[in-house]
Short mmCIF file of C-alpha atoms in Angstrom, two decimals:
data_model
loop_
_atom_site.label_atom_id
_atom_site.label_comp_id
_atom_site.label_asym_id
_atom_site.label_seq_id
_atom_site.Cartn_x
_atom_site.Cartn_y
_atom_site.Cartn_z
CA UNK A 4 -22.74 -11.99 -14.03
CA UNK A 5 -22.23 -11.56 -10.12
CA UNK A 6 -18.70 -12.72 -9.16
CA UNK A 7 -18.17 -15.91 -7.02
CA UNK A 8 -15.69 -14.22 -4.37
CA UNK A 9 -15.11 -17.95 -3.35
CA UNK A 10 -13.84 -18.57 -6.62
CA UNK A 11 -11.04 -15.66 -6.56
CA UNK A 12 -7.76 -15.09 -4.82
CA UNK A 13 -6.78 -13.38 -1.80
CA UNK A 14 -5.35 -10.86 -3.98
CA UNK A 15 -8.31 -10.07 -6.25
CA UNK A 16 -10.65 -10.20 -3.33
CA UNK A 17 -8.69 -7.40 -1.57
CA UNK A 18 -8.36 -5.07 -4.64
CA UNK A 19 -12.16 -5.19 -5.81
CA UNK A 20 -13.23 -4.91 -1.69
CA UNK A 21 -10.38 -1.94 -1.34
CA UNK A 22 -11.98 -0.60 -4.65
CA UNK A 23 -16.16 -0.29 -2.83
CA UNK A 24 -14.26 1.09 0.09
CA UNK A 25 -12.62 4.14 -1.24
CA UNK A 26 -15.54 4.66 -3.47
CA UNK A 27 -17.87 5.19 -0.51
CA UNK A 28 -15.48 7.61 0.62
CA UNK A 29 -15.84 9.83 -2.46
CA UNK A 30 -12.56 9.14 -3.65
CA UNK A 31 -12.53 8.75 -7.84
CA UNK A 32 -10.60 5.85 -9.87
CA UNK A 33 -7.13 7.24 -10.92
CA UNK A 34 -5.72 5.49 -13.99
CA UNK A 35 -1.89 5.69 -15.69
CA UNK A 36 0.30 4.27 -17.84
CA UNK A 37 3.43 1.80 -17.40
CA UNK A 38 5.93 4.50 -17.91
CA UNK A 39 7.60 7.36 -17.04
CA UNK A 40 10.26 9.83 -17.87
CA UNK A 41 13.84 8.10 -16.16
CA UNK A 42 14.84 11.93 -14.78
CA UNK A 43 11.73 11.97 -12.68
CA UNK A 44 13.20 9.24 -10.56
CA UNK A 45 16.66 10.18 -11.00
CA UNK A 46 15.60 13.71 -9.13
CA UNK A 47 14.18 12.09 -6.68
CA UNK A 48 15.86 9.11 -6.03
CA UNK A 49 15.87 8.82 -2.22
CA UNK A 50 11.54 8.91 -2.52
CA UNK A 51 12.01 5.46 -4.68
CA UNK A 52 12.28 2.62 -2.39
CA UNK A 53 14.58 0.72 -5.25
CA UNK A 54 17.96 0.41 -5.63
CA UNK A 55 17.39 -0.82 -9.49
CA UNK A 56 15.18 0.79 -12.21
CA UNK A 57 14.54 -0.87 -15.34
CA UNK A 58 15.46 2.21 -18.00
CA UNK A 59 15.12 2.48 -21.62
CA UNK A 60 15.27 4.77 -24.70
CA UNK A 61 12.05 5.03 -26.64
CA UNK A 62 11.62 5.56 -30.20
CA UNK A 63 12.28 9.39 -29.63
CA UNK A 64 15.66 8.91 -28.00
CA UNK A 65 14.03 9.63 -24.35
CA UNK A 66 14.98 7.79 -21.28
CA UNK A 67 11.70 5.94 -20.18
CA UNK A 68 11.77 4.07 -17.34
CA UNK A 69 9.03 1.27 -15.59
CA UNK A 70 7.42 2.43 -12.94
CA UNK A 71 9.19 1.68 -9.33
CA UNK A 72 6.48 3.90 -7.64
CA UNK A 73 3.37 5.41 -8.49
CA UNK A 74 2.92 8.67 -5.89
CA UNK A 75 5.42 10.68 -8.04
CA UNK A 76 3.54 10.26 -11.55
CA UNK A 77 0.63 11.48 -9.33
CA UNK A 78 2.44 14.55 -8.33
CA UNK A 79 3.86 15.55 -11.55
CA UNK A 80 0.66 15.41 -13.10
CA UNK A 81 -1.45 16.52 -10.25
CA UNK A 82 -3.02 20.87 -10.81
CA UNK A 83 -4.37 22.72 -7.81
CA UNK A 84 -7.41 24.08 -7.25
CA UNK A 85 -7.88 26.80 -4.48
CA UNK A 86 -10.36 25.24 -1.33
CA UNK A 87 -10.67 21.83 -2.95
CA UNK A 88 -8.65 18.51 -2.03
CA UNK A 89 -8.13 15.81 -4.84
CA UNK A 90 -9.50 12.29 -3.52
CA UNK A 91 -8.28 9.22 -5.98
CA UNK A 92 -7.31 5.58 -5.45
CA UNK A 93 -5.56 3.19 -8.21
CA UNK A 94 -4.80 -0.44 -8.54
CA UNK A 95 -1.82 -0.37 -10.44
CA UNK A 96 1.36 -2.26 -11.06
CA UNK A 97 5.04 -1.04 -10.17
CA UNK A 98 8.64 -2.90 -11.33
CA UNK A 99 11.17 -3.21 -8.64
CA UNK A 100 14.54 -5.21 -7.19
CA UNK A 101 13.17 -7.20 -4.54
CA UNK A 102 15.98 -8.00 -1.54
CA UNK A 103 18.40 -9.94 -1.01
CA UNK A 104 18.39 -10.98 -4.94
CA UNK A 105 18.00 -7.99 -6.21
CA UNK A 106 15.85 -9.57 -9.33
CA UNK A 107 12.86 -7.42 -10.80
CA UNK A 108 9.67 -8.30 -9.98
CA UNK A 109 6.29 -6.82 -10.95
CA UNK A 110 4.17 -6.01 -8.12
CA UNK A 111 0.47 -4.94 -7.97
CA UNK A 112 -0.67 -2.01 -5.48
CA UNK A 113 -3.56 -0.48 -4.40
CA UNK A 114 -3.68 2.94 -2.89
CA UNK A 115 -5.35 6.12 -2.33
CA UNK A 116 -4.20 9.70 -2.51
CA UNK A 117 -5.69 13.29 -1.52
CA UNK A 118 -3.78 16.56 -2.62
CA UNK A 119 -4.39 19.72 -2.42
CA UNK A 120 -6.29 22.01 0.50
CA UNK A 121 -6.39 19.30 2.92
CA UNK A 122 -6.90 19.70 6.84
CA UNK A 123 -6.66 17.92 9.90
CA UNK A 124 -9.95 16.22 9.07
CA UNK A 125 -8.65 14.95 5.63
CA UNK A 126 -5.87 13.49 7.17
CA UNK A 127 -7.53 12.07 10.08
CA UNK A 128 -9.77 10.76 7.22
CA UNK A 129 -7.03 9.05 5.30
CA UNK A 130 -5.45 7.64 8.37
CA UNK A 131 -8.94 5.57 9.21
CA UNK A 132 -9.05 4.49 5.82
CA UNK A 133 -5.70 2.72 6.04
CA UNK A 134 -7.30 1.15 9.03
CA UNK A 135 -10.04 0.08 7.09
CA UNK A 136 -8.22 -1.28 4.58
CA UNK A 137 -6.59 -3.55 6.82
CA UNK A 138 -9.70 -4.41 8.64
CA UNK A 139 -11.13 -5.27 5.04
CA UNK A 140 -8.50 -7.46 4.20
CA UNK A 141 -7.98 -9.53 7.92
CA UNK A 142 -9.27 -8.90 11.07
CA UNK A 143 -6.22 -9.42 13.32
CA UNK A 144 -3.95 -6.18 11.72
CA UNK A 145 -2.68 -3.56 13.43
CA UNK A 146 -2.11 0.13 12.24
CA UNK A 147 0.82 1.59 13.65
CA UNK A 148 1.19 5.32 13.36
CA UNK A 149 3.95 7.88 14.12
CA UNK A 150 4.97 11.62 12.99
CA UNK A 151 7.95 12.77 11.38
CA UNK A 152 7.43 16.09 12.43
CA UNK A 153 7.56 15.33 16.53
CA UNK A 154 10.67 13.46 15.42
CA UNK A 155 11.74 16.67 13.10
CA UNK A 156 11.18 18.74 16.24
CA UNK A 157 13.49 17.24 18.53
CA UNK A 158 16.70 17.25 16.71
CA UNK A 159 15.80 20.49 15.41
CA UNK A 160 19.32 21.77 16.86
CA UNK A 161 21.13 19.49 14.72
CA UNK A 162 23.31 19.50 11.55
CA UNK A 163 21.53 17.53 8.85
CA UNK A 164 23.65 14.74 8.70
CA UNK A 165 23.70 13.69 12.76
CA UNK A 166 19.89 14.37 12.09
CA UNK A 167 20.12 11.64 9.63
CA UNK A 168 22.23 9.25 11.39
CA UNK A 169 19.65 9.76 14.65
CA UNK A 170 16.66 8.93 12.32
CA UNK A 171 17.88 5.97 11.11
CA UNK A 172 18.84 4.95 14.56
CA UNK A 173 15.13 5.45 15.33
CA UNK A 174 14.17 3.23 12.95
CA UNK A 175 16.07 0.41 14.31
CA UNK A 176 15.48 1.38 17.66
CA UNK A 177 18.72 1.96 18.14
CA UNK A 178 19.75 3.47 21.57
CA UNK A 179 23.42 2.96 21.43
CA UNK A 180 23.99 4.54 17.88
CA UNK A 181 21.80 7.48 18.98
CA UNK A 182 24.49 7.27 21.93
CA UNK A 183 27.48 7.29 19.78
CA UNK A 184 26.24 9.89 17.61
CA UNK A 185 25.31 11.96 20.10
CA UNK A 186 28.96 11.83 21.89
CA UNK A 187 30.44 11.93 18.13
CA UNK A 188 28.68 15.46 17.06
CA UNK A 189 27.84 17.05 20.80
CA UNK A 190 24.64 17.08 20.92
CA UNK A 191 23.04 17.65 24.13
CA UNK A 192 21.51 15.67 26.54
CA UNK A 193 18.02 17.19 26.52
CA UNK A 194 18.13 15.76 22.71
CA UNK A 195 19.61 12.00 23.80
CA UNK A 196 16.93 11.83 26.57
CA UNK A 197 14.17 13.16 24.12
CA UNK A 198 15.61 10.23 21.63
CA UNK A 199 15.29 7.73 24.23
CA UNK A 200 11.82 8.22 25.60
CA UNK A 201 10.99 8.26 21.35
CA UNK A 202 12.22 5.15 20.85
CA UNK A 203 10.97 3.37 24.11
CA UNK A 204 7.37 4.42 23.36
CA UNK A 205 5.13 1.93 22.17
CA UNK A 206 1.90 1.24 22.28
CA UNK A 207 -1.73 1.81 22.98
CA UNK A 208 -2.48 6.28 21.98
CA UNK A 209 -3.78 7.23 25.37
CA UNK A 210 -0.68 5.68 27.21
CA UNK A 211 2.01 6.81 25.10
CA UNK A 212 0.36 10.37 24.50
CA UNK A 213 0.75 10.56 28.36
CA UNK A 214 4.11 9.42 28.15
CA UNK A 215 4.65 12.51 26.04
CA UNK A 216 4.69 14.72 28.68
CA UNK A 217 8.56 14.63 29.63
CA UNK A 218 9.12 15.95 26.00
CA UNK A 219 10.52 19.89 25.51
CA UNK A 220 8.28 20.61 21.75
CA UNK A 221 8.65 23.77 20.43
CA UNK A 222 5.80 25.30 18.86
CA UNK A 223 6.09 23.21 15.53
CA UNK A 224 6.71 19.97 17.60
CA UNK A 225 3.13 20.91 19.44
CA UNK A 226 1.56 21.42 16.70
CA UNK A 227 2.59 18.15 15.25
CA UNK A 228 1.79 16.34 18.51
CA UNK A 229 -1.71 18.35 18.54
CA UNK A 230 -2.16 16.69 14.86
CA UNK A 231 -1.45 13.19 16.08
CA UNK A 232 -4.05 14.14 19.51
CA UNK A 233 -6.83 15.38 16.69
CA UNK A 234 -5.71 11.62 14.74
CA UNK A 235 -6.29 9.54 17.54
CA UNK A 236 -9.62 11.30 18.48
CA UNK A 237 -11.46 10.69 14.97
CA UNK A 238 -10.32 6.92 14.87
CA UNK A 239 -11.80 6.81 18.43
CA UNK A 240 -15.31 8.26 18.03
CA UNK A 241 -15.95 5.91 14.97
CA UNK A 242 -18.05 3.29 16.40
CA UNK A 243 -15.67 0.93 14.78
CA UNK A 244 -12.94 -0.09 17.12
CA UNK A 245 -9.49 -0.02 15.19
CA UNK A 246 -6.67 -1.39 16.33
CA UNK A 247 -4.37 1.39 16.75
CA UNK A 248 -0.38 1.27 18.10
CA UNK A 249 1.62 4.73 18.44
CA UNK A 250 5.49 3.27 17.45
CA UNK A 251 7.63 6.34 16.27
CA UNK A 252 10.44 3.70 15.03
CA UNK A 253 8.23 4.84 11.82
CA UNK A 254 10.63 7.17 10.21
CA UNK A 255 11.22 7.92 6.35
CA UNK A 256 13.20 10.75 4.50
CA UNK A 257 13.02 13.76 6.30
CA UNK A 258 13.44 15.78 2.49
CA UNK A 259 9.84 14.42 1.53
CA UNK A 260 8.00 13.55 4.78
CA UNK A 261 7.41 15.96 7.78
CA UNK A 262 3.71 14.51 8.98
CA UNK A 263 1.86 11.69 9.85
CA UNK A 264 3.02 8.47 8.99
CA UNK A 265 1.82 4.51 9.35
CA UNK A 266 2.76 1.17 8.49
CA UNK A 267 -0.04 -1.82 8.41
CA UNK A 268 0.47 -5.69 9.30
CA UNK A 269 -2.02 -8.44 9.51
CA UNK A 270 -1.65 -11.55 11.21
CA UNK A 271 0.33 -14.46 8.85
CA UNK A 272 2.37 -11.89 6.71
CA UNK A 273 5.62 -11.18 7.95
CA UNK A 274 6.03 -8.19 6.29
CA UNK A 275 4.36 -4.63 6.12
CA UNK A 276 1.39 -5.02 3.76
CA UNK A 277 0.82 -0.76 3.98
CA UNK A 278 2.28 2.29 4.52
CA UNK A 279 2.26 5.43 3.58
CA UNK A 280 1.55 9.06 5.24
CA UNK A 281 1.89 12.77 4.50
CA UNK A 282 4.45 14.15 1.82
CA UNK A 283 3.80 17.53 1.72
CA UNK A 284 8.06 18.26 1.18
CA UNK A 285 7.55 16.13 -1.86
CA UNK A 286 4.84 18.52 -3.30
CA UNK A 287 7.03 21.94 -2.51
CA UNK A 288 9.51 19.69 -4.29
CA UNK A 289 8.21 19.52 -7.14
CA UNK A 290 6.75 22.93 -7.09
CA UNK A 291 2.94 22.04 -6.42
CA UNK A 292 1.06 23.67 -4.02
CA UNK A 293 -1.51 22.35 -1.24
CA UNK A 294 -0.49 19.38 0.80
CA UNK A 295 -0.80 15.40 0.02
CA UNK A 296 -1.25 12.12 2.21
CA UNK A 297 -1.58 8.49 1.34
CA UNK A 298 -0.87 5.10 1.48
CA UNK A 299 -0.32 1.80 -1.01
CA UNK A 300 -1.25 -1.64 -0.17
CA UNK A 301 1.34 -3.96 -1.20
CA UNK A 302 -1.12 -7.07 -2.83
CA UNK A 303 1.48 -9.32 -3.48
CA UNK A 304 2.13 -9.90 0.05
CA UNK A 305 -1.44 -11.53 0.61
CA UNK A 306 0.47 -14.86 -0.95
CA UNK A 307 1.31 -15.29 2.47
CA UNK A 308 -2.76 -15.91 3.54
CA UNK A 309 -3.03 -18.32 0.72
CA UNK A 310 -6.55 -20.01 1.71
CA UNK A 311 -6.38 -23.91 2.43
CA UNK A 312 -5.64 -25.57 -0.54
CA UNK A 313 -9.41 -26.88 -2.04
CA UNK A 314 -7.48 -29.72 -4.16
CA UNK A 315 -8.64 -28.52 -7.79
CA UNK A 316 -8.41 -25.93 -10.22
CA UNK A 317 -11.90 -26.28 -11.81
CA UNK A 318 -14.94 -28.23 -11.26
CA UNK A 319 -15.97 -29.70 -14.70
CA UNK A 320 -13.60 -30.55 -17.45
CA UNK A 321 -16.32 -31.25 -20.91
CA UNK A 322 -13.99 -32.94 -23.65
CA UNK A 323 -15.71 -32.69 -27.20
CA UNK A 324 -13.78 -34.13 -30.98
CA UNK A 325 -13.99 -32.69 -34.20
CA UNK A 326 -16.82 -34.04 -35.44
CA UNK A 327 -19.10 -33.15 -32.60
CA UNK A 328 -21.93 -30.00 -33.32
CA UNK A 329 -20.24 -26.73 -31.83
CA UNK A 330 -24.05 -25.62 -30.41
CA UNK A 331 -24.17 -28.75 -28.59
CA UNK A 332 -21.18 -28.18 -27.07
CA UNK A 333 -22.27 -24.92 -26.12
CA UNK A 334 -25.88 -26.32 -24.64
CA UNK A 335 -24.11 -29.13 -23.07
CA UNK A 336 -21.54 -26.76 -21.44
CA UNK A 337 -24.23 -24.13 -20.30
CA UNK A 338 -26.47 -27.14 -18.78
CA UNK A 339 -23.56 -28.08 -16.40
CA UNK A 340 -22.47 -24.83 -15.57
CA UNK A 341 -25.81 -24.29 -13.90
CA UNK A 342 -23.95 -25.80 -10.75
CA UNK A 343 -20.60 -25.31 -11.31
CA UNK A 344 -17.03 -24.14 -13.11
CA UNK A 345 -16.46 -26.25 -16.81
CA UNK A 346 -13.64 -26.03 -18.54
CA UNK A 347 -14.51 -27.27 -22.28
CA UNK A 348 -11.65 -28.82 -24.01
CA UNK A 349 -9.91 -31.25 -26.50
CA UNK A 350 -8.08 -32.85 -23.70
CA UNK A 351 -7.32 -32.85 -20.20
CA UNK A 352 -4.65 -30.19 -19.54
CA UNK A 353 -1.78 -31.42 -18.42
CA UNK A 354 -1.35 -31.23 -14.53
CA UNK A 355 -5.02 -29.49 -14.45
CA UNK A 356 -6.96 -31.00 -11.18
CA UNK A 357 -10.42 -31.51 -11.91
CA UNK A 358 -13.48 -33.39 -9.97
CA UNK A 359 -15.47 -33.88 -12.72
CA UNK A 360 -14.93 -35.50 -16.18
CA UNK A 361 -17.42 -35.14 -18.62
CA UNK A 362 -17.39 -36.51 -22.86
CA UNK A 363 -19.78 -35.11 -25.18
CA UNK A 364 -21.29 -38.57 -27.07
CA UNK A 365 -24.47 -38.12 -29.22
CA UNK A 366 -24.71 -34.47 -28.24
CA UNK A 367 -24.94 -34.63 -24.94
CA UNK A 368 -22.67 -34.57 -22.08
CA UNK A 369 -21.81 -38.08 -20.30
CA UNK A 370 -20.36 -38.35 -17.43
CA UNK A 371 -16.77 -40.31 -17.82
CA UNK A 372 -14.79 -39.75 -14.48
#
């Protein structure tokens, strides 16, 4: 039976159009279970974005754990193949403390992955498909892109911890720490001016690339920049025209990322509804070869776009007793839901909101309310 998408929520809507969009791509339905081994996130417990995990010991005696994120599973169980990049996507659930509260919640995700041999293409590829996705699920989004390994490049002078400090002062676009740290553990001024222009670039590709200019890369750092050019050029020759923002306030952990990265918002949700980007640290890591990129799409954050509220929860509600013929039921039902959703039951569920009322008398359906 062909699925009303009127009848669905936001939520299912995105996840089965997010489904016929990575398919087309050639990427393959990646399924896994609801746990994992505790010491997998307890290795890599800076690439968890939760403070909490729920743990437990299984009937063998070995810590288990729900699932706070689904990319590492993927890794650990991921095999290379010479020449050949792995394309999946899921539509899973993870368990996390959600902020300020801290309480669990179970969240659904949808994502996409490709390991292995991958090239510029592949992750010019991915990167369109996260602006897809957002296209797909609203048209006024934005995909905002940056590179860890520009941002790598320029503190590549400095001690590991001022490195740190600086990135998070990135992230919060903060001048004055990046300032303070910079007075605090001598770095030069080359660095602090670098920092600045970084964090005061936002904005349409062409412009900021331009902007760019003033920067002293080394190699690495134009090689990274050539990466984000070779980005920018294959969202621009699609005939579709994505809305694109360069913002390098897009940082994450320098010991897994070193590569492209992007966050997604749409219009009415005041959060992030995607990231993700390249994690090819992660994968020498945990000892796997090739390269990876990809992205989730946080579901549970289309609440925000609930549609208008429609009044009811179903159509038809059919109300049969016990001494009325089961197969007329059934006819009576089937005859009505020609037109429209029927609920067939007892009695009227308590708080259910219904247009329709509907009693079966002499085995057929009359119309009561």
């Amino acid at each position: 039976m062909k699925i009303d998408r009127n009848k669905i929520s936001e939520e299912e809507d995105a996840m089965l159009s997010l489904q016929a969009l990575y398919r087309r791509y050639g990427y393959s339905r990646y399924k896994m279970g609801k746990f994992e081994e505790y010491e997998l996130y307890l290795r890599n417990k800076d690439f968890v974005a939760s403070d909490s995990i729920i743990a437990f010991s299984d009937g063998t005696g070995r810590m288990m754990a729900l699932k706070p994120d689904l990319t590492l599973s993927i890794v650990k169980n991921y095999r290379y193949r010479p020449n050949f990049a792995e394309k999946i996507f899921y539509n899973e659930n993870i368990y996390r403390a959600v902020k300020p509260s801290g309480a669990q919640k179970e969240m659904t995700q949808t994502g996409l992955e490709c390991l292995g041999d991958i090239d510029t293409y592949q992750v010019a590829e991915v990167t369109k498909l996260a602006a897809e996705s957002l296209e797909t699920i609203g048209k006024d989004y934005v995909l905002e892109i940056s590179h860890m390994g520009m941002i790598l490049d320029i503190l590549r002078d400095i001690d590991d911890q001022a490195k740190e400090t600086i990135i998070k002062c990135i992230g919060q676009k903060n001048m004055a720490g990046v300032t303070l740290a910079a007075e605090e553990n001598d770095i030069p001024a080359r660095v602090v001016d670098d920092v600045n222009t970084i964090i005061n670039t936002y904005g349409a590709p062409d412009e900021v690339l331009k902007g760019l200019e003033s920067i002293d890369f080394s190699e690495a750092g134009r090689e990274s920049l050539k990466e984000l050019e070779t980005v920018i050029g294959v969202l621009d020759a699609d005939p579709t025209p994505y809305n694109v923002k360069i913002d390098f306030s897009i940082v994450n952990d320098m010991n897994y990322y070193s590569g492209i990265l992007f966050k997604g918002f749409i219009e009415g949700v005041p959060k992030s509804i995607l990231s993700g980007g390249s994690y090819n640290k992660l994968m020498k890591r945990m000892d796997k070869k090739g390269g990876a990129i990809g992205f989730a799409v946080y579901l549970d954050n289309l609440e925000y776009l609930k549609s208008e509220d429609p009044g009811f929860d179903i159509d038809t509600v059919l109300l049969y007793g016990e001494n009325d013929d089961p197969a007329d039921v059934t006819r009576a039902a089937a005859k009505l839901s020609g037109d429209m959703d029927v609920a067939v039951e007892r009695s009227v569920p308590e708080k259910l909101r219904y247009k329709n009322l509907y009693r079966m008398k002499d085995g057929e359906a009359e119309r009561i309310g």
